[in-house]
Short mmCIF file of C-alpha atoms in Angstrom, two decimals:
data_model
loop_
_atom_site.label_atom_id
_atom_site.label_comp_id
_atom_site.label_asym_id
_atom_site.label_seq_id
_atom_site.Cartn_x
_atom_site.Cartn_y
_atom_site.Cartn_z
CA UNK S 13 11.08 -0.42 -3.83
CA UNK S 14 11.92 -1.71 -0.14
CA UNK S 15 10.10 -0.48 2.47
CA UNK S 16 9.36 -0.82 6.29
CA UNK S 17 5.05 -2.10 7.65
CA UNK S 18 4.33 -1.54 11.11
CA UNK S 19 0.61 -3.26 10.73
CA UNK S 20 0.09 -2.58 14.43
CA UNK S 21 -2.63 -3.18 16.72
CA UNK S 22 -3.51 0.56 16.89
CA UNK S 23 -2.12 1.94 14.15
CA UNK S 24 0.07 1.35 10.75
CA UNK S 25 2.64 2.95 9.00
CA UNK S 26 5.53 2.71 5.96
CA UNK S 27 9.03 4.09 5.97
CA UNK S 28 11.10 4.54 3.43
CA UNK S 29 15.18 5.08 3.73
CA UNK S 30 15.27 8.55 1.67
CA UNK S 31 18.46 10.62 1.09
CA UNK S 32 21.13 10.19 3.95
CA UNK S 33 20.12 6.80 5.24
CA UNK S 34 16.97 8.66 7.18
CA UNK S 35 14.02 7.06 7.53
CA UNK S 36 11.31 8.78 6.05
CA UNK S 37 7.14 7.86 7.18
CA UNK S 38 4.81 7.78 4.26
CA UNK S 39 1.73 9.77 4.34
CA UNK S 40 -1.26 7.51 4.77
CA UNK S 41 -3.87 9.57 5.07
CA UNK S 42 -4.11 13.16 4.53
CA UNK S 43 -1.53 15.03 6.83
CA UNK S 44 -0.95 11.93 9.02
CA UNK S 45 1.52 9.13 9.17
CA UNK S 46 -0.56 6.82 11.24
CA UNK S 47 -3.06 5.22 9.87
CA UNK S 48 -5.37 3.48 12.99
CA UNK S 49 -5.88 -0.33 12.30
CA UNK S 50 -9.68 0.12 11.49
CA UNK S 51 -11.89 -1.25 9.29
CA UNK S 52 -15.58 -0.65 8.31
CA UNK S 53 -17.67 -1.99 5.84
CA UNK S 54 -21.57 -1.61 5.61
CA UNK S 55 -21.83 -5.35 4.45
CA UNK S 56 -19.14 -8.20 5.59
CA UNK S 57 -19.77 -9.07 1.97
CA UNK S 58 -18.22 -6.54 0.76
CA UNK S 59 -14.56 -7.19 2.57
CA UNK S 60 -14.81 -9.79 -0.25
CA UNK S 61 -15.86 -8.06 -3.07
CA UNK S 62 -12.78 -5.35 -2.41
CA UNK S 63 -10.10 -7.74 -2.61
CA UNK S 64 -12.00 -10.20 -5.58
CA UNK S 65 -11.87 -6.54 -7.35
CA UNK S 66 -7.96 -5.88 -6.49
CA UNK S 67 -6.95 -9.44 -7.51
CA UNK S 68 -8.33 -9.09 -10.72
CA UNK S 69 -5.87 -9.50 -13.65
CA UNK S 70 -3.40 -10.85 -11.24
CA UNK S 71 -2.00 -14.87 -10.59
CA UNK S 72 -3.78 -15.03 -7.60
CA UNK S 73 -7.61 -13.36 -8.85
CA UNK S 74 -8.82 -17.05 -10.43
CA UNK S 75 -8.09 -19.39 -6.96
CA UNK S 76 -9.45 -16.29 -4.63
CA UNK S 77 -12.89 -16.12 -6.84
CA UNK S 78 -13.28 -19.92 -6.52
CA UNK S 79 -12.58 -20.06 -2.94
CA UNK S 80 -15.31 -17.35 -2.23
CA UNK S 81 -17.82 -17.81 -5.42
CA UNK S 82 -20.41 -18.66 -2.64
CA UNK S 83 -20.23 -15.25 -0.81
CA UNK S 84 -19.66 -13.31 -3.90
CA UNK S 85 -22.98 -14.86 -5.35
CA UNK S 86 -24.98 -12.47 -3.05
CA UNK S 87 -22.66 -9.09 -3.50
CA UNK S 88 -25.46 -7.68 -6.03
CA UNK S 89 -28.09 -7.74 -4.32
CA UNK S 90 -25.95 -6.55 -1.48
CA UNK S 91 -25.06 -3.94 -2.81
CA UNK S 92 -28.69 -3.14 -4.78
CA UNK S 93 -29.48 -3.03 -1.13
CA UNK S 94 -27.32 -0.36 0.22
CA UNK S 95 -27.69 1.35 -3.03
CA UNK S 96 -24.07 1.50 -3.63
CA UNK S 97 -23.28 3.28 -7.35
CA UNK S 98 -20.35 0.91 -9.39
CA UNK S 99 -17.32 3.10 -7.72
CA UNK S 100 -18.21 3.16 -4.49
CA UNK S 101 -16.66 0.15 -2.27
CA UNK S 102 -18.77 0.55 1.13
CA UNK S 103 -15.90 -0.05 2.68
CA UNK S 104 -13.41 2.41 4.47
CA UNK S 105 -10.43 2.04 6.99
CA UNK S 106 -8.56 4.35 9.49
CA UNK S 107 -10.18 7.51 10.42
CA UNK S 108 -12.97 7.74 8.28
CA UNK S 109 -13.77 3.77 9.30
CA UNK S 110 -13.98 5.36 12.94
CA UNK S 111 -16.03 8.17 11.98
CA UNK S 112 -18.17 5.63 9.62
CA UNK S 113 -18.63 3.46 12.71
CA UNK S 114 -19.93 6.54 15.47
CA UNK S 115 -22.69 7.61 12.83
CA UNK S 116 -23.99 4.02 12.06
CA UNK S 117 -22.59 1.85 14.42
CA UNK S 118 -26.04 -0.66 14.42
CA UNK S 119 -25.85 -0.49 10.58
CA UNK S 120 -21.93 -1.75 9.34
CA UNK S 121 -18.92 -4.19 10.23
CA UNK S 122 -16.66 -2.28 12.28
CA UNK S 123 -13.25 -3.76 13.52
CA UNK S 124 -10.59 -2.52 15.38
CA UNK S 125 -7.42 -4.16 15.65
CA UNK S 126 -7.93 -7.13 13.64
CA UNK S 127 -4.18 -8.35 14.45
CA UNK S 128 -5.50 -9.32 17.69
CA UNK S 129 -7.42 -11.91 16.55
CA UNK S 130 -4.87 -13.58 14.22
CA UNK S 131 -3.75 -16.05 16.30
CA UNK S 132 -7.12 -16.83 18.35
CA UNK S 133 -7.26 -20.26 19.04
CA UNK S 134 -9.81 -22.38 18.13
CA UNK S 135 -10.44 -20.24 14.55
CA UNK S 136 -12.76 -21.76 12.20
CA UNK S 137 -11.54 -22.15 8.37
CA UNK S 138 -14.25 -19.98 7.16
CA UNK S 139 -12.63 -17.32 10.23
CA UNK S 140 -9.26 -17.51 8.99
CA UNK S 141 -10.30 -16.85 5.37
CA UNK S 142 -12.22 -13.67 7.04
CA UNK S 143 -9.44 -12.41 8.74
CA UNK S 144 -7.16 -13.10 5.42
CA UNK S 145 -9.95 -10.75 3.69
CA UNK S 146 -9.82 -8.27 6.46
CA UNK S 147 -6.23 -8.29 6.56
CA UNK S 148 -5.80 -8.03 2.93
CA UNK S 149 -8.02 -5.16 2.52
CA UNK S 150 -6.66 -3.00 4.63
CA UNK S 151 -3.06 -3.89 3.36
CA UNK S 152 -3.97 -3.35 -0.20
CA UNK S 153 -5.41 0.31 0.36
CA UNK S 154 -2.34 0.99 2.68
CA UNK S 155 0.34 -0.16 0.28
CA UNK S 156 -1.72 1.84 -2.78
CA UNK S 157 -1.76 4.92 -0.89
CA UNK S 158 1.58 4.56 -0.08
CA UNK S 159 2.61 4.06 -3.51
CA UNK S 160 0.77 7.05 -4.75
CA UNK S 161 2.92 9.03 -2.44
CA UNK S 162 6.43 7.82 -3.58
CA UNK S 163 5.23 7.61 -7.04
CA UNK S 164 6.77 4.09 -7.05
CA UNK S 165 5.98 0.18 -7.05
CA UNK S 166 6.67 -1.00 -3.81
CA UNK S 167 8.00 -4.70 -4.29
CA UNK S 168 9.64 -5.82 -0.92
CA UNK S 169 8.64 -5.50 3.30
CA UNK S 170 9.51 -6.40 6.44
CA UNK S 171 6.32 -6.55 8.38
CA UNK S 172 6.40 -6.24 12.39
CA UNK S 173 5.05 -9.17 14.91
CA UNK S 174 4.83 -9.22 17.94
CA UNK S 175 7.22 -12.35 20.21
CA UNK S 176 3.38 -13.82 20.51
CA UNK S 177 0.63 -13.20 19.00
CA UNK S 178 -1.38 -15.32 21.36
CA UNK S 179 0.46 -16.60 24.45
CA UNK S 180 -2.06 -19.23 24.68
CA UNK S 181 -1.94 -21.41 21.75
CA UNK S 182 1.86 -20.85 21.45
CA UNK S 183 3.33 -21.40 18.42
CA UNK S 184 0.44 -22.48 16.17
CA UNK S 185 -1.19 -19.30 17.36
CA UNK S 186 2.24 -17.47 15.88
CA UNK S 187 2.30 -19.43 12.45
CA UNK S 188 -1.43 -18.89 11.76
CA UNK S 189 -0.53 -15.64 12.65
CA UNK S 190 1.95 -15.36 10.09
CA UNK S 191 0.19 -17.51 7.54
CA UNK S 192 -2.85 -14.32 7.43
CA UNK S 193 -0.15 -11.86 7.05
CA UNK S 194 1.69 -13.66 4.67
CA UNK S 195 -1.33 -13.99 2.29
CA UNK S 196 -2.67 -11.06 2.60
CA UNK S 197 0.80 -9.06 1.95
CA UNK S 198 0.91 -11.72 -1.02
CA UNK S 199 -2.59 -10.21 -2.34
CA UNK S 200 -1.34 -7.15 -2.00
CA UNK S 201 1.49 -7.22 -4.33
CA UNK S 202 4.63 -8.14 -2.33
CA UNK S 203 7.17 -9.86 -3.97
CA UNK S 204 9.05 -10.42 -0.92
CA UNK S 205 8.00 -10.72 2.79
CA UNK S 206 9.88 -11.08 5.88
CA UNK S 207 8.83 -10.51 9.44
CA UNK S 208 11.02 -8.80 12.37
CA UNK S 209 10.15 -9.12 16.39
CA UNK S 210 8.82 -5.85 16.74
CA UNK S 211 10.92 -5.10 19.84
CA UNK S 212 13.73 -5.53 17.94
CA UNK S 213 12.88 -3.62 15.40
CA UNK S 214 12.60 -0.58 18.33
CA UNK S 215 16.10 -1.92 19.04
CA UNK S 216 17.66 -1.52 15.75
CA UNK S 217 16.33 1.58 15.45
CA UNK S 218 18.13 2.94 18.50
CA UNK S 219 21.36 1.07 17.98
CA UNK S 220 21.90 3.19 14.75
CA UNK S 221 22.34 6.28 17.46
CA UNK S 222 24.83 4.27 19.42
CA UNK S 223 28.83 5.05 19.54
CA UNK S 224 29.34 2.57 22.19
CA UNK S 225 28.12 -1.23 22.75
CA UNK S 226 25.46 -1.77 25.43
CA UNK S 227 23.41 -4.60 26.62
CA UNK S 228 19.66 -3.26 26.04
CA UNK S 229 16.42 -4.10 27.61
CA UNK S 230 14.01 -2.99 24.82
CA UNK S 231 10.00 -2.98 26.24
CA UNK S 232 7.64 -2.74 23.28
CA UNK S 233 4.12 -2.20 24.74
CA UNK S 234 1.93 -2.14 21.49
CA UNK S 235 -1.70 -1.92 21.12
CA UNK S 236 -2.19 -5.39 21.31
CA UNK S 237 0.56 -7.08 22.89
CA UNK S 238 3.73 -6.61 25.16
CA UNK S 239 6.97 -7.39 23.78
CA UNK S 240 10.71 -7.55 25.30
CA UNK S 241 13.78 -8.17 23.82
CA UNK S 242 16.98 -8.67 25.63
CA UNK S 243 19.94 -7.41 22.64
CA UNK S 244 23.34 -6.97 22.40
CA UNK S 245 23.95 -3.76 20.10
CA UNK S 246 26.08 -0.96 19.46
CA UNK S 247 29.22 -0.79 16.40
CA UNK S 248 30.53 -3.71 17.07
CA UNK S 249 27.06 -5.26 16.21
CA UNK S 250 25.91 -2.77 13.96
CA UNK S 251 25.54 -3.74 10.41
CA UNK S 252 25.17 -7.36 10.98
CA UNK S 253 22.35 -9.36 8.23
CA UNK S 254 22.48 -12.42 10.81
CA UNK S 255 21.98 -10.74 14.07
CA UNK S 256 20.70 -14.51 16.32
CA UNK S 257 23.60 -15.32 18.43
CA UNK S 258 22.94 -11.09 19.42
CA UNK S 259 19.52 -11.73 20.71
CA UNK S 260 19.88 -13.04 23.96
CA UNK S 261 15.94 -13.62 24.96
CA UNK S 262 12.56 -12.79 23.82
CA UNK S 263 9.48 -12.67 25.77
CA UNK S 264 6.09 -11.67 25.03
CA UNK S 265 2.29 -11.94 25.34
CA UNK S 266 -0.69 -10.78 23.96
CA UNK S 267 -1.19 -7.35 26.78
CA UNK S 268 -1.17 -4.23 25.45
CA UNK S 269 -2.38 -0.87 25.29
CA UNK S 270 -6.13 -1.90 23.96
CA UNK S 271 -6.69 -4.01 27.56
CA UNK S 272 -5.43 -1.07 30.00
CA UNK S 273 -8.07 0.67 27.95
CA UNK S 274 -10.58 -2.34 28.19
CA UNK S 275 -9.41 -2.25 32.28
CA UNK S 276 -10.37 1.33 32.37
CA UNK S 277 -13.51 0.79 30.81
CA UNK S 278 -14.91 -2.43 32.96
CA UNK S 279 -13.72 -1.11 36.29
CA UNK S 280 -14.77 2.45 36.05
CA UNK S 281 -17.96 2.57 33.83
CA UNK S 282 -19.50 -0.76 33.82
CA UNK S 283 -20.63 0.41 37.28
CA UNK S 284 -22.70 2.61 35.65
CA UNK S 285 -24.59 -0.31 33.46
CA UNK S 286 -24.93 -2.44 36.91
CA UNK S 287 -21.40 -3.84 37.33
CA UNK S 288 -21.49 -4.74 41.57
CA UNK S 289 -25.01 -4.17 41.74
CA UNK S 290 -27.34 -7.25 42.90
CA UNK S 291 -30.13 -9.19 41.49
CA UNK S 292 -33.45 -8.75 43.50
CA UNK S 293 -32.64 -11.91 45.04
CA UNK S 294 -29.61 -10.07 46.92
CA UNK S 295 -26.67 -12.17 44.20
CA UNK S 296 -24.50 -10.09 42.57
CA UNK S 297 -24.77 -9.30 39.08
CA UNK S 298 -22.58 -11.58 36.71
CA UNK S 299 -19.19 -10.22 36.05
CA UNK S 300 -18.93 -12.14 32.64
CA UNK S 301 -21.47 -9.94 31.36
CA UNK S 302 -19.75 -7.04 31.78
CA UNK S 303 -16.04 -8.43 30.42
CA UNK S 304 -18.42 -9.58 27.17
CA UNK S 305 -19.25 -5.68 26.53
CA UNK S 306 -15.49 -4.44 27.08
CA UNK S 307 -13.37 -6.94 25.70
CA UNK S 308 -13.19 -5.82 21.85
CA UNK S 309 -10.47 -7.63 21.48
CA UNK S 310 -11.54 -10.99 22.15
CA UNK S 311 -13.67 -12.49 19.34
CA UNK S 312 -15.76 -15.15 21.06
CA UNK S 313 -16.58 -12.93 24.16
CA UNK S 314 -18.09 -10.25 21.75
CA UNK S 315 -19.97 -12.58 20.01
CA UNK S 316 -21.86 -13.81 23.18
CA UNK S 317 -22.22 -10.42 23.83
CA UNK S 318 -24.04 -9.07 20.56
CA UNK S 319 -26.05 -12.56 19.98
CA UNK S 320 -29.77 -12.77 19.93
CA UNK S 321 -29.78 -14.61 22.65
CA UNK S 322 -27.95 -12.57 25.27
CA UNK S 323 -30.51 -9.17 23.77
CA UNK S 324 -33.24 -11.72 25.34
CA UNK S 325 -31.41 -12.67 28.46
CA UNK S 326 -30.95 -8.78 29.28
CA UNK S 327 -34.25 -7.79 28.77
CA UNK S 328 -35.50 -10.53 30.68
CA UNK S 329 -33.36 -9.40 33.51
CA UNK S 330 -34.71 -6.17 33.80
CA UNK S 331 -37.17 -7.50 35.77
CA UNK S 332 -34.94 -9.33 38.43
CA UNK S 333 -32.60 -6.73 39.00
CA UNK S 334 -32.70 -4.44 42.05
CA UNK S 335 -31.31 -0.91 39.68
CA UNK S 336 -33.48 -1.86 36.25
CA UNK S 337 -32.27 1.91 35.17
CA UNK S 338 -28.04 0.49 35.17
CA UNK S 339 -28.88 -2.31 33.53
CA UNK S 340 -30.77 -0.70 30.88
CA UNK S 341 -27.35 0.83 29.55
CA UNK S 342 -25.98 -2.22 29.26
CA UNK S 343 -28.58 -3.18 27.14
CA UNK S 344 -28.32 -0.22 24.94
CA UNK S 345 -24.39 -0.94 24.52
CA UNK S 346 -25.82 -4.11 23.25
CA UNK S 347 -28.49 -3.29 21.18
CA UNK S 348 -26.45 -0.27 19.41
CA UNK S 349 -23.16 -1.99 19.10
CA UNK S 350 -21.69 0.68 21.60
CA UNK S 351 -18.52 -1.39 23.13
CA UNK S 352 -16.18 0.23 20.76
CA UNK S 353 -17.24 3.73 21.71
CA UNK S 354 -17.46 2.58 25.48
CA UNK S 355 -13.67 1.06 25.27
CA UNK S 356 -12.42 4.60 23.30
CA UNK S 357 -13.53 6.26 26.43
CA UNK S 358 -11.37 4.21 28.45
CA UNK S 359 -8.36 4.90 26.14
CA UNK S 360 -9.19 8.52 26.24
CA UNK S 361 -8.71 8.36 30.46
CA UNK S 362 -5.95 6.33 30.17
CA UNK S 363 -4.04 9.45 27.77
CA UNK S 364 -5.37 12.14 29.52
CA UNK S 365 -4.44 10.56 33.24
CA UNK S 366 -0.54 9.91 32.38
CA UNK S 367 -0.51 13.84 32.82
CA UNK S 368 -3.80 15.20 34.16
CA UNK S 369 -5.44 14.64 38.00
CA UNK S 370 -8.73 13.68 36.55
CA UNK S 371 -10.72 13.40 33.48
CA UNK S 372 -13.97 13.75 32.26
CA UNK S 373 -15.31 10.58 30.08
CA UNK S 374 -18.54 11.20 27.94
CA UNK S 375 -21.16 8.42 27.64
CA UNK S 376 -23.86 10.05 25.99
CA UNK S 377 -23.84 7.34 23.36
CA UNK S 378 -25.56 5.40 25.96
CA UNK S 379 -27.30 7.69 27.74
CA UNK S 380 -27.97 11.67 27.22
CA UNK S 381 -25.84 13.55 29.81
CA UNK S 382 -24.29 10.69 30.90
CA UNK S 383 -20.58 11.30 32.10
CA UNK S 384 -18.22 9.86 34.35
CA UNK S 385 -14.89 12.34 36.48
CA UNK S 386 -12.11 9.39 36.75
CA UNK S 387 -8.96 10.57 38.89
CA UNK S 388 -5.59 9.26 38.26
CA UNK S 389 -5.94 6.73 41.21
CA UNK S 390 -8.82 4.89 39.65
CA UNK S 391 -6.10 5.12 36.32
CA UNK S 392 -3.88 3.12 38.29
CA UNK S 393 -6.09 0.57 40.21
CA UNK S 394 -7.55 -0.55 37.18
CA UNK S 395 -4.41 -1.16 35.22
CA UNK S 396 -2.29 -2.34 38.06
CA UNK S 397 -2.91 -6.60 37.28
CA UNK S 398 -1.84 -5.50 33.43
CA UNK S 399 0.95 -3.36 34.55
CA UNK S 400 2.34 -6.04 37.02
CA UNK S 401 2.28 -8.85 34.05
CA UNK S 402 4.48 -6.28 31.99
CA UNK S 403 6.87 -6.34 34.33
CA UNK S 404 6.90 -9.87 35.04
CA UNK S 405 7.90 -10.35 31.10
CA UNK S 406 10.74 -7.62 31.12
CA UNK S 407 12.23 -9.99 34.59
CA UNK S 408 11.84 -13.20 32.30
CA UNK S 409 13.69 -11.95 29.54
CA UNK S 410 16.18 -10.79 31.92
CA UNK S 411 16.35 -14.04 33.89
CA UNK S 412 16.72 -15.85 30.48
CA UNK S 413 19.32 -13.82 29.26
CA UNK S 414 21.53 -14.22 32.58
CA UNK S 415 23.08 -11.08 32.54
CA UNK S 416 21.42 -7.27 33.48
CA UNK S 417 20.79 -4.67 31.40
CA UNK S 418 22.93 -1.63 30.75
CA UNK S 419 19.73 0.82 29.63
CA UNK S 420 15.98 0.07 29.18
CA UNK S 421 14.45 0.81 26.14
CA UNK S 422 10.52 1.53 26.07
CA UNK S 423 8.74 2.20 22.91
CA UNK S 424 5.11 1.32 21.72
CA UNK S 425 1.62 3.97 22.54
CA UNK S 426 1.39 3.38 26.39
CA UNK S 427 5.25 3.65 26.73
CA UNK S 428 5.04 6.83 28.54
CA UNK S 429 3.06 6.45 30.90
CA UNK S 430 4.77 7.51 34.37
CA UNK S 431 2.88 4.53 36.06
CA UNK S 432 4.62 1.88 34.05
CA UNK S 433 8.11 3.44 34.60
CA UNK S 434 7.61 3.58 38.58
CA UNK S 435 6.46 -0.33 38.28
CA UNK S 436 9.07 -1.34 36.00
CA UNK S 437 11.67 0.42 38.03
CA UNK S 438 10.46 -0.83 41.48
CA UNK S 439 10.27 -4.32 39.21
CA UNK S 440 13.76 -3.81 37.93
CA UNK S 441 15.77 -2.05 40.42
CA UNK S 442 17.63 1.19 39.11
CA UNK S 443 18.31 0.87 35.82
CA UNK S 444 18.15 3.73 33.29
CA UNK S 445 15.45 3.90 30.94
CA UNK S 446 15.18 6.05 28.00
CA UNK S 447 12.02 6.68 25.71
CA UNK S 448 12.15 5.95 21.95
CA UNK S 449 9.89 7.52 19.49
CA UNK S 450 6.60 6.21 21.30
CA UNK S 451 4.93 5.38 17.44
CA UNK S 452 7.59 5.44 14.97
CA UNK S 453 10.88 3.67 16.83
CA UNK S 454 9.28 0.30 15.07
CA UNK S 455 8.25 1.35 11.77
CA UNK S 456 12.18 3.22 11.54
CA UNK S 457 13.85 0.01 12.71
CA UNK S 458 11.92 -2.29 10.18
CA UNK S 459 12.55 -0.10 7.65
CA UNK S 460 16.63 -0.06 8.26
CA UNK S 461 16.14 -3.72 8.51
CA UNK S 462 14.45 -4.25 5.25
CA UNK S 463 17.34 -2.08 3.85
CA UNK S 464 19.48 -4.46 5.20
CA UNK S 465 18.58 -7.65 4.10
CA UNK S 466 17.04 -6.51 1.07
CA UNK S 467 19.70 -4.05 -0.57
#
């Protein structure tokens, strides 16, 4: 069976064509179509031990348990440990990975995400064979559950990427990229995999609605990255398998949805935990400290964060720092593994702002009764830098494709928000823009696509 994988930043999903030529999203969980891209496991370990279970009996089940026979060694007494009875997995993913995380987040592996990281530069081998794991547990569970709701073997995909996955390390941040998805789609059971920009996928998904050809802008702002695609569609393009000499530019970097959320969070609570306060000396507090706590997206900043050694450097600074009381909620974020929470806040704003005045954010996994009103203003001074890089991709792709567009095309989770219409518009100049299907415009256009080049 063919299908269409949106594994997204923030959230995944699987269409199927059903009868008519409509796509049709596959229940992932129950009553929802979304799946968020979470993971949680009470042991790292045990990533391992899910997909050394799933391989087994399969070509691929004798090379994995080599590759990992050293980790795997200690799985037992792992799991003697956690007192884990022979069907249970300790590990979970979407929703109840989320809710798993908020009741023990100083206890588990929690990671949101994980495409992110993909293409990270400077990845250790023993990294990239994590991120295969993590990537090939979560794709195993989604393409079972999946399968359990069509009641049939799904054999070929077209998985979404973003135009980068990492702007910085270029394309050998892209093909690592690739590489993880490829093997852990591979594990999974996919006889065939190709990959689709996701923009254009958000393209192809509208051009099916066309009845005349039009030159199309499409803005893709994903959970993880920002993605335009400059395309000639419409039924004179329509139905096309080779559709390059139709793409006229691409542009893309890794800016999404997850850092307007991180934005909210630094600039509007990290004040709270000491953010622009000073040391006793009179300096200002570090900034770096601060980013380290909110940016749950970057791998090596969250490590520095939640080492030993920074626990030690806070408390130590409790004693040089003129508002001891602020800094000691940046040490609880620490000690309790709180950024996620923090950072969910900030997304929460960010939702409620695109269409309320002001909003009410609850930290009272830091600190009992501790809350914080943010207005729409502070909304858009802390995502105006993010929102202004946006818009300086959409006038590159535009610039590269030496012509302007007919129509504008958003899609992706922070699509609608009315701030980054006025800034792509005063950007831009006049041109119209239309909204797609904010989640599923992706997910429908791989799934045509797969059709396409599969059928």
């Amino acid at each position: 069976m063919i299908v269409g994988f949106d594994y997204g930043s923030s959230n995944c999903a699987i269409g199927t064509l059903a009868h008519g030529h409509q796509v049709q999203l596959v229940e992932l969980e129950a009553g929802r179509y979304y799946l968020p891209s979470t993971l949680y496991a009470q042991h790292n370990a045990l990533v391992v031990d899910f997909v050394a279970n799933k391989l087994k009996g399969s070509d691929l089940a004798e090379a994995y348990l080599n590759a990992r026979a050293s980790l795997l060694k200690g799985v037992p007494a792992i799991r003697r440990d956690l007192d884990l009875g022979s069907g249970e997995t300790g590990l979970q993913i979407g929703t109840a990975a989320i809710e798993e995380y908020i009741d023990f987040p100083e206890e588990g592996y929690f990671v949101k995400s994980p495409k992110s990281f993909f293409g990270a530069i400077g990845l250790k081998p023993q990294q990239i064979a994590f991120f295969e794991d993590i990537a090939s547990a979560m794709i195993m569970q989604i393409k079972q559950r999946a399968e359990q709701q069509l009641q049939r073997t799904i054999t070929h995909t077209v998985i979404g990427r973003p135009v980068n996955f990492q702007a910085v390390g270029g394309e050998q941040s892209n093909q690592q990229a690739i590489n993880i998805l490829t093997t852990a789609a591979k594990r999974a059971g996919f006889k065939e995999v190709e990959f689709l920009y996701e923009p254009l996928a958000a393209g192809i998904d509208y051009e099916s609605r066309l009845h005349e050809d039009q030159k199309v802008l499409v803005v893709d702002i994903g959970g993880g990255t920002s993605d335009c695609s400059f395309v000639q569609m419409g039924p004179s393009f329509r139905g096309r398998s080779v559709r390059d000499q139709d793409f006229l530019s691409h542009t893309g970097k890794r800016l999404g949805g997850n850092d307007l959320d991180i934005a909210m969070a630094y600039h509007n609570f990290m004040p709270l935990c000491g953010l622009d306060s000073t040391l006793k000396s009179g300096l200002p507090m570090p900034n770096q400290l601060y980013w380290q706590a909110c940016k749950i997206n970057d791998l090596h900043l969250q490590s520095e964060f939640y080492s030993q050694a920074n626990g030690r450097n806070l408390k130590a600074m409790l004693r040089d720092v003129s508002e001891p009381n602020k800094l000691a909620r940046l040490l609880k974020i620490q000690q309790s593994k709180l950024s996620h929470q923090v950072v969910r806040q900030g997304e929460l704003s960010k939702i409620s702002l695109s269409s309320d005045a002001e909003y009410m954010a609850k930290l009272d996994c830091i600190e009992p009764q501790l809350f914080k009103d943010v207005t729409h203003t502070d909304l858009k001074e802390a995502v105006t830098d993010s929102l202004k890089q946006i818009c300086e991709l959409a006038q590159d792709a535009i610039t590269s494709a030496q012509t302007q567009p007919d129509v504008i095309y958003l899609t992706g989770g922070s699509a609608q928000s009315p701030l980054l219409k006025a800034a792509l518009n005063q950007s831009l100049g006049d041109i119209p823009m239309l909204n797609g299907d904010n989640f599923g415009s992706v997910t429908a256009g791989l799934t045509k696509w797969a059709h396409q080049i599969y059928s």
